[in-house]
Short mmCIF file of C-alpha atoms in Angstrom, two decimals:
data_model
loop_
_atom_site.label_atom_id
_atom_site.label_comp_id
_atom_site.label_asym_id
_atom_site.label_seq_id
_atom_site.Cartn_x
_atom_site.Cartn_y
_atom_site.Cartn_z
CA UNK A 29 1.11 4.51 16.96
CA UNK A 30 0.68 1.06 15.42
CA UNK A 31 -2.18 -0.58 14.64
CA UNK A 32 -2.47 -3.65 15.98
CA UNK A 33 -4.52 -6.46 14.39
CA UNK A 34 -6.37 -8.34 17.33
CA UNK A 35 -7.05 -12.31 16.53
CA UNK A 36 -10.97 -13.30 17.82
CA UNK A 37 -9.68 -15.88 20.46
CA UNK A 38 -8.18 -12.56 22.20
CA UNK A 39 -11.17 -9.85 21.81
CA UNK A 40 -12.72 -10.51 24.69
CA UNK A 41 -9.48 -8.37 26.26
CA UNK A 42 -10.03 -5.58 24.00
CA UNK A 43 -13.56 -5.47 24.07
CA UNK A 44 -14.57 -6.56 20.91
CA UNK A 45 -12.02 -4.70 18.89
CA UNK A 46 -10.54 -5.91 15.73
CA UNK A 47 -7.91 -4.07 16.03
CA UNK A 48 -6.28 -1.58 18.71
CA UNK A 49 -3.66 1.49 18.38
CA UNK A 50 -1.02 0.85 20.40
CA UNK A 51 2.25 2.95 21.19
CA UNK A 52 5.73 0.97 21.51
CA UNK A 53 9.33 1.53 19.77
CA UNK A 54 9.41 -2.05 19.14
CA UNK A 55 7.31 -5.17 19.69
CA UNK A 56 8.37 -6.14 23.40
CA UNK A 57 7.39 -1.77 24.44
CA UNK A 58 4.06 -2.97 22.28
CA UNK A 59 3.12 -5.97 23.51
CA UNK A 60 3.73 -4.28 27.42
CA UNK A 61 1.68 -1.19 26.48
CA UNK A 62 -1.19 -3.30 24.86
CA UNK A 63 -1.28 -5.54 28.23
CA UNK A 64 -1.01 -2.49 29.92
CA UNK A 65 -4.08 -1.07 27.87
CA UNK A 66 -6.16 -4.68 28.01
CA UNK A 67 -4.73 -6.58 31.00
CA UNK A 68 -5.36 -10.36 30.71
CA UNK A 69 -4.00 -10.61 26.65
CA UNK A 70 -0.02 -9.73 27.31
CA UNK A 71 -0.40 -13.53 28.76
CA UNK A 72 -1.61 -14.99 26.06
CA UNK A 73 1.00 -13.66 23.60
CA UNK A 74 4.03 -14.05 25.63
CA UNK A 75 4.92 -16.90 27.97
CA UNK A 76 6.85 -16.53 31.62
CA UNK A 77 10.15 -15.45 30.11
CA UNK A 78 8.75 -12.99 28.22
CA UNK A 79 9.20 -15.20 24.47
CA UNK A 80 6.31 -15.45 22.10
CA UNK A 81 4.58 -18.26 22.78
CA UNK A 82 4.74 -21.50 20.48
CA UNK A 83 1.17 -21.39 18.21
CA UNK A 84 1.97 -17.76 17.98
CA UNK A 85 3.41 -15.64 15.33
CA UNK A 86 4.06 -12.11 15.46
CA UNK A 87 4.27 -10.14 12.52
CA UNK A 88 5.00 -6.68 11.57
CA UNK A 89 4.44 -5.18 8.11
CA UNK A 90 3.80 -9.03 7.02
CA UNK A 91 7.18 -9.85 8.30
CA UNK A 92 8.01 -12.17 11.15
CA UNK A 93 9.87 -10.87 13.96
CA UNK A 94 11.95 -14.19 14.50
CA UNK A 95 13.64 -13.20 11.36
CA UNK A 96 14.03 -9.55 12.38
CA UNK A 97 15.01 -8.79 16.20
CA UNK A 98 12.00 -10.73 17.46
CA UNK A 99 11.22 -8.77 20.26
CA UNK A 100 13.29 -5.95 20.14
CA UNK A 101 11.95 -5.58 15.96
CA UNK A 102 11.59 -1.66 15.80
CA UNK A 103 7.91 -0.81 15.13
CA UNK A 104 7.07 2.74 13.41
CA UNK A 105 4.21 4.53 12.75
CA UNK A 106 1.58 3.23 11.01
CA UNK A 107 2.83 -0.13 10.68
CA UNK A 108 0.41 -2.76 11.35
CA UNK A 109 1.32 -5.71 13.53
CA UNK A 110 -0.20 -9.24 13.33
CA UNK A 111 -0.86 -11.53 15.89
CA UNK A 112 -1.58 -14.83 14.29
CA UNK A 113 -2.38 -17.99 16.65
CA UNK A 114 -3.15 -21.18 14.91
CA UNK A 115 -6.17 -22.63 14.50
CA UNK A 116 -7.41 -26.19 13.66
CA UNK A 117 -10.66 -26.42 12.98
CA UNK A 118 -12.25 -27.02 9.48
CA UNK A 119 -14.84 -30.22 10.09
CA UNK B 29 3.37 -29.62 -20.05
CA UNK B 30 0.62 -27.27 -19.85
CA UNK B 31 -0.88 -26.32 -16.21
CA UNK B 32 -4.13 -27.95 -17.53
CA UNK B 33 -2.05 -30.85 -18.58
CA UNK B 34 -0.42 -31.18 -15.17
CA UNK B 35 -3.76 -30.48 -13.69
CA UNK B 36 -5.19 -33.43 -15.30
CA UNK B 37 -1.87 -35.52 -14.66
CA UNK B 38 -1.51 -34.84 -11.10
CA UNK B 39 -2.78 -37.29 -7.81
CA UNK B 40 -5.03 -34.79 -5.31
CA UNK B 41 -5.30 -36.33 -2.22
CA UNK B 42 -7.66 -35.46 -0.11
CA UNK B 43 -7.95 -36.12 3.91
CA UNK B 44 -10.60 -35.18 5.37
CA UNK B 45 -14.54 -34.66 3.39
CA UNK B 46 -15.71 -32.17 5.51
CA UNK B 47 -16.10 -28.45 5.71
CA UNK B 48 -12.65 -28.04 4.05
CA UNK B 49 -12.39 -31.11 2.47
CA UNK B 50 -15.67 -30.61 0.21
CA UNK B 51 -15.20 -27.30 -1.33
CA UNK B 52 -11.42 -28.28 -2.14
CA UNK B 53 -12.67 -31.10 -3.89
CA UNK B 54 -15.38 -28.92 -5.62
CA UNK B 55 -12.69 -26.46 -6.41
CA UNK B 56 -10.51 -28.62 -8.15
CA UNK B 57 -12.26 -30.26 -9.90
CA UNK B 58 -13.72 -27.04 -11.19
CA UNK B 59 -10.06 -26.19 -12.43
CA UNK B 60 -9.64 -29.22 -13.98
CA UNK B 61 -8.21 -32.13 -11.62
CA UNK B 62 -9.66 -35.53 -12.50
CA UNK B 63 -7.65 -37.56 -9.94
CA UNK B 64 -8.37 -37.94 -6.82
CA UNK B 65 -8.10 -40.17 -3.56
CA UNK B 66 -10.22 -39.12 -0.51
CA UNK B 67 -9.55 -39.97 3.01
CA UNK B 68 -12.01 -39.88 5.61
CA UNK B 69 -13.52 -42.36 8.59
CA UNK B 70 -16.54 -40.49 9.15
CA UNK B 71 -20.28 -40.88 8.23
CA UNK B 72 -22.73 -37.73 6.90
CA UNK B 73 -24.76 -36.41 9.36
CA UNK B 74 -27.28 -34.05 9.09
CA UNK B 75 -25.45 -31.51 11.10
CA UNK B 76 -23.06 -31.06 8.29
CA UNK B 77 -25.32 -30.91 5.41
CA UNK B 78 -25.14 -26.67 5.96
CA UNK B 79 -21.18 -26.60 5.58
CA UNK B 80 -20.17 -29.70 4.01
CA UNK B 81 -21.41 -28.98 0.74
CA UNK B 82 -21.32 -32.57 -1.55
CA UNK B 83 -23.67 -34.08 0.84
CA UNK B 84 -27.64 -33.87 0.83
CA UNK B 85 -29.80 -35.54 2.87
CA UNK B 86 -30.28 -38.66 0.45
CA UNK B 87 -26.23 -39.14 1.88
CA UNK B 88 -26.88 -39.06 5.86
CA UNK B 89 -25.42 -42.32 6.96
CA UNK B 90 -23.33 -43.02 4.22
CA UNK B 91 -19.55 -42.76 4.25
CA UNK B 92 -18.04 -39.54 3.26
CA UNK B 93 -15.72 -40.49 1.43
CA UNK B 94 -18.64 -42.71 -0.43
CA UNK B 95 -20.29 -39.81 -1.03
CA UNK B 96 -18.06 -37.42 -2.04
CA UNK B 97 -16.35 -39.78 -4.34
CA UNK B 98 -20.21 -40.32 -5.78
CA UNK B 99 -20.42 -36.35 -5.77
CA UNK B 100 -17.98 -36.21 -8.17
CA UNK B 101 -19.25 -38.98 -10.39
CA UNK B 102 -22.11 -37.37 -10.58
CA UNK B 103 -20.55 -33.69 -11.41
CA UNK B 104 -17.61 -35.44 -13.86
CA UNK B 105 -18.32 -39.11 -15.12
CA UNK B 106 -14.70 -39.53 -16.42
CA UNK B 107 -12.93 -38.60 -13.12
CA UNK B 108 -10.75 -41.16 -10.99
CA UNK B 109 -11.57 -41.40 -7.38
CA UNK B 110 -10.73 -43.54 -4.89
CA UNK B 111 -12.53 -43.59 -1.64
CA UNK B 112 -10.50 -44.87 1.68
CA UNK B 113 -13.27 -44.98 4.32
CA UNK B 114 -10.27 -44.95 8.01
CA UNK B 115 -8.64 -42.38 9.52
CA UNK B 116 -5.40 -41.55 8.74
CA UNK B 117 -3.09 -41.49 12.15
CA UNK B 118 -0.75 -39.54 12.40
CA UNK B 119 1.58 -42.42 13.08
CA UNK B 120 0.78 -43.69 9.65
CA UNK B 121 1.32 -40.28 7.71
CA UNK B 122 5.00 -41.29 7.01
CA UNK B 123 3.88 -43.98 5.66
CA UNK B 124 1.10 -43.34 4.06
CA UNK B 125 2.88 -40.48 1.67
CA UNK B 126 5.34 -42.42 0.98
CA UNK B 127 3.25 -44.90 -0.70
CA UNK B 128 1.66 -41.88 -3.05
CA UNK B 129 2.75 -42.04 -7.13
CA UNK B 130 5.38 -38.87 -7.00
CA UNK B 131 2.85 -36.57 -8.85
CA UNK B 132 0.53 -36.41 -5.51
CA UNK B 133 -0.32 -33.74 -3.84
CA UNK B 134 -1.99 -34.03 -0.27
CA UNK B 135 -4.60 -31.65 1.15
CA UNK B 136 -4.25 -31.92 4.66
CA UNK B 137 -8.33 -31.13 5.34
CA UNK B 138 -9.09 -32.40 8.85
CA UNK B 139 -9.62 -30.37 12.21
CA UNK B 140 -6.15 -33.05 14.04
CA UNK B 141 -3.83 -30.31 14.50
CA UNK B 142 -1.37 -33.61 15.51
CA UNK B 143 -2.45 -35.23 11.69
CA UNK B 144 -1.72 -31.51 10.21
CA UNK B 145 1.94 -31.95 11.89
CA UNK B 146 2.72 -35.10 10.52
CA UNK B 147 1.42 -34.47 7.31
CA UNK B 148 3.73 -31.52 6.81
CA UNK B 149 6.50 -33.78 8.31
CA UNK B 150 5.49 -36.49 5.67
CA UNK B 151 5.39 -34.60 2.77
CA UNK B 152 8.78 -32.70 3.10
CA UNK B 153 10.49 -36.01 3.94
CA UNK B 154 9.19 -38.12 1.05
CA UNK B 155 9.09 -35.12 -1.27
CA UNK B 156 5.75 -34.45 -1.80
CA UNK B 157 3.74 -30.93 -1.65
CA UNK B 158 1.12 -30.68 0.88
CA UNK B 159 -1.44 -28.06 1.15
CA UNK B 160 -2.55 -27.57 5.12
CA UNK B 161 -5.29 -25.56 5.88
CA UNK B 162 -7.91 -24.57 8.70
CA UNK B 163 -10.60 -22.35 9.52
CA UNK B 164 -12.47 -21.43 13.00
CA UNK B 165 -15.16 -18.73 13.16
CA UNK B 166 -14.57 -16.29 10.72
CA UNK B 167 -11.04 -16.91 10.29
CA UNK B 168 -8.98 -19.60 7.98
CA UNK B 169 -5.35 -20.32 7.15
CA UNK B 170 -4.22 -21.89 4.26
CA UNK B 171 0.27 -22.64 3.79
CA UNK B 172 1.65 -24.74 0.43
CA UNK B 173 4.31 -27.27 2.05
CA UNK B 174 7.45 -27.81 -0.12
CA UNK B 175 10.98 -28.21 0.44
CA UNK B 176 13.36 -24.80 1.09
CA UNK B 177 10.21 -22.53 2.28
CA UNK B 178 8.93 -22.04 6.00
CA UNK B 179 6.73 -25.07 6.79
CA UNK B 180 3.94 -25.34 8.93
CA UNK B 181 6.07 -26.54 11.52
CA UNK B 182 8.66 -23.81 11.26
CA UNK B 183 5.52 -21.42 11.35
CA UNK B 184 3.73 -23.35 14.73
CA UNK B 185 6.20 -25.69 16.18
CA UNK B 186 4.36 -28.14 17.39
CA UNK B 187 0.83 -29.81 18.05
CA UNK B 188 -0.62 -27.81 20.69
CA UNK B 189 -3.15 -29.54 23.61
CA UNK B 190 -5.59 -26.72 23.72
CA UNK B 191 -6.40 -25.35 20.76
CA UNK B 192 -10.31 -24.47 20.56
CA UNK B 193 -11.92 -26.20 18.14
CA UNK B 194 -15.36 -25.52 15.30
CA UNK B 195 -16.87 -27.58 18.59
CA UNK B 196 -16.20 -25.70 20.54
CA UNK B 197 -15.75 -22.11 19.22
CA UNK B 198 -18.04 -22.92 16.40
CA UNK B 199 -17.47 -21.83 12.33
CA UNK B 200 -19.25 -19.95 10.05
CA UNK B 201 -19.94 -22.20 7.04
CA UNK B 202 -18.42 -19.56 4.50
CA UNK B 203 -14.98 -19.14 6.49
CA UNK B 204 -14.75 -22.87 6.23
CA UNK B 205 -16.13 -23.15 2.85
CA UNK B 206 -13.82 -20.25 1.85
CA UNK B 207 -10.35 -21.87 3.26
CA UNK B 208 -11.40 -25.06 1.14
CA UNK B 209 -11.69 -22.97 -1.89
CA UNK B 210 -8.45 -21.30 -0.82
CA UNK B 211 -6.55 -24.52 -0.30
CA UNK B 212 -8.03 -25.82 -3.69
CA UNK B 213 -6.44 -22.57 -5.31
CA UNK B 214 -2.78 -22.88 -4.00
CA UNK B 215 -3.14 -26.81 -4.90
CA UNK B 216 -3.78 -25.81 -8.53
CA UNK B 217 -0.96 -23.18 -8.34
CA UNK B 218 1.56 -25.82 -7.55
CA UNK B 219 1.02 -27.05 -11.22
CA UNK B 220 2.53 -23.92 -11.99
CA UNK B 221 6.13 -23.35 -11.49
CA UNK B 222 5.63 -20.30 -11.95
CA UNK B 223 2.85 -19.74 -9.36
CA UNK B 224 3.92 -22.13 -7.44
CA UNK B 225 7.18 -20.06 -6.13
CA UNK B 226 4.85 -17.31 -5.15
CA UNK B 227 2.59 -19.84 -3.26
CA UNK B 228 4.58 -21.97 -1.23
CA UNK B 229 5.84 -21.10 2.14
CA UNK B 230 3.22 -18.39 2.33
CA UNK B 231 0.74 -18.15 4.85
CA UNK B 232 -2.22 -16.71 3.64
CA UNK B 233 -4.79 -15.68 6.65
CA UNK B 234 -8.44 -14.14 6.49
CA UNK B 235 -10.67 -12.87 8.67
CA UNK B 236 -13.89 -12.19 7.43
CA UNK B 237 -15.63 -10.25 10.16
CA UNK B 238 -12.82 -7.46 9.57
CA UNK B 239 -12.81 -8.18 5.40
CA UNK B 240 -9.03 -8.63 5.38
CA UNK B 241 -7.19 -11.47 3.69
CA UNK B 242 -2.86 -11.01 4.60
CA UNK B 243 -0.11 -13.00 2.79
CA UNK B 244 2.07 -13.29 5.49
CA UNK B 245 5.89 -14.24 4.79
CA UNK B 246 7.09 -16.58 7.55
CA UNK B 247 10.51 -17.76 6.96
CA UNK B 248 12.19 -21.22 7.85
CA UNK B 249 12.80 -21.94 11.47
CA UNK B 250 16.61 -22.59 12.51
CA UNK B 251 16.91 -26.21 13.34
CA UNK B 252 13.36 -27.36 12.15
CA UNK B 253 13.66 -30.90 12.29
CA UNK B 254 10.89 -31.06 9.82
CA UNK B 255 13.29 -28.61 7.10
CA UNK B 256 15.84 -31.15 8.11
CA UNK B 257 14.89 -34.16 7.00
CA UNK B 258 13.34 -32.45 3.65
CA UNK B 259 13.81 -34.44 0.72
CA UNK B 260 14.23 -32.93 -3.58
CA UNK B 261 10.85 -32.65 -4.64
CA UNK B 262 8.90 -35.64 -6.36
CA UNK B 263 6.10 -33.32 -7.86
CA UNK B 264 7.21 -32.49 -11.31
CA UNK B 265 6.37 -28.86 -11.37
CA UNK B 266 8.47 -28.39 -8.10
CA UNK B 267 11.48 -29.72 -9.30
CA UNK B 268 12.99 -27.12 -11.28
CA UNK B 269 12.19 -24.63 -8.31
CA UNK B 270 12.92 -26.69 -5.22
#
């Protein structure tokens, strides 16, 4: 399993959790078996066709996927995957 | 020249005087910067006296970037500061960097995701490092803009419509007063050329509910028009690296 590093704008899907062990070969089997786990947050990730959404970086081991196989990036386990949104605040 | 030297030398400019903006300025000049120019439209009120950490009460009313300019004074006698009391547009940001002496650097310290944008835009296409950074509850971002690294536009695209904002979602005075002192840290480290290879075009993210702090290693977006129109470095230090 990976672990999967859960940003606070999508906890209320897992419940609170930080972060969540999720199963998946690579990133797209990942991102459908964490939606399958906390329906609701697959949305927020990934738009209609299935891309990452813009304002949303995916990254496993500290490496983004767009430079990898984006979605079809293997994931191991043990590796951790970051989801990183951006954020704007800092008034 | 010495990283002190450079320190000394170099043109911080500041947008924003607020939760990021204030502990950046604190933190460089802490390190050793003694130039500055600070950008921001806004008054003190007392709701940011907790966060915004130049300002006391004896401020409330007053222009920030008055009083953080005065701040300073009062810290540093000798230091140069130059307060622009407006708001920066982001139609103007082109413009506006352009205008900078080439050892500038910008901190991009505002909560405009469209200002961030064009500020990352500006810098790469007049040459000029900019350091763009964020923070929401207990999380912050901080990247180092320079030419032939991931930008922040490579990294998010876009301005986005929606994003939640310390209004909204509200911030935890430390995160915010934590990404200032971050951004104030990979400012100084572009004095470096040394440092400043590790620094730029890394995004460094924190969360401080979980305790974790990741350098994440975006890399350059194909066919960022932002990357494309990237002029060689003005900054000194950058040069020989760029």
């Amino acid at each position: 399993m990976a672990t999967v590093h859960i940003p606070p704008a999508l906890r209320k899907y897992t419940q609170g959790k930080e972060e969540v062990s999720v199963d998946g070969g690579n990133v797209r089997d990942l991102l459908g078996n964490l939606e399958s786990n906390y329906p609701g947050i697959g949305e927020r990730i990934v738009d209609d066709s299935g891309a990452v959404r813009r304002f949303v970086n995916v990254f496993v081991a500290d490496e983004d996927i767009r430079f990898m196989d984006n979605l079809d990036t293997s994931v191991k386990d043990g590796d951790e995957v970051s989801i990183v949104p951006a954020i704007a605040g800092g008034r | 020249m010495t990283v002190s030297a450079q320190l000394q030398r170099t043109h911080f400019v500041v947008v924003g005087a607020g939760g990021l903006g204030c502990p950046a300025l604190l933190g460089l000049s802490a390190a050793g910067a003694r130039r500055f120019t600070i950008v921001d439209p806004d008054v003190v009120e007392t709701s940011n006296l907790q966060r915004q950490v130049l300002y006391s009460v004896a401020q409330v009313g007053r222009a920030k970037a008055d009083a953080a300019a005065w701040a300073l004074r009062q810290r540093i006698p000798a230091i140069e500061v130059d307060a622009i009391v407006r708001a920066l547009r982001p139609a103007d940001a082109s413009a506006f960097v352009a205008a900078l002496p080439p050892e500038s650097i910008v901190l991009e310290c505002t909560d405009a995701p469209a200002l961030k944008f064009a500020l990352n835009d500006a810098g790469l296409e007049h040459g000029t490092p900019v350091v763009i950074g964020a923070a929401l509850g207990l999380r912050g971002q901080c990247i180092a803009v320079r030419r032939g690294v991931a930008c922040y536009r490579c990294i998010y695209e876009s301005a986005p419509q929606d994003l939640p904002t310390c209004e909204s979602a509200g911030v935890l005075g430390v995160a915010v007063g934590l990404a200032g002192f971050v951004m104030a840290s990979a400012a100084v480290s572009l004095c470096d050329p040394q440092q400043a290879a590790e620094t730029t075009g890394a995004l460094l993210a924190f969360e401080l509910g979980a305790g974790s702090m990741q350098t994440l290693r975006p890399r350059p977006r194909e066919r960022c028009p932002a990357c494309a129109a990237a002029q060689p470095s003005r900054f000194p230090p950058l040069q020989a690296s760029a």
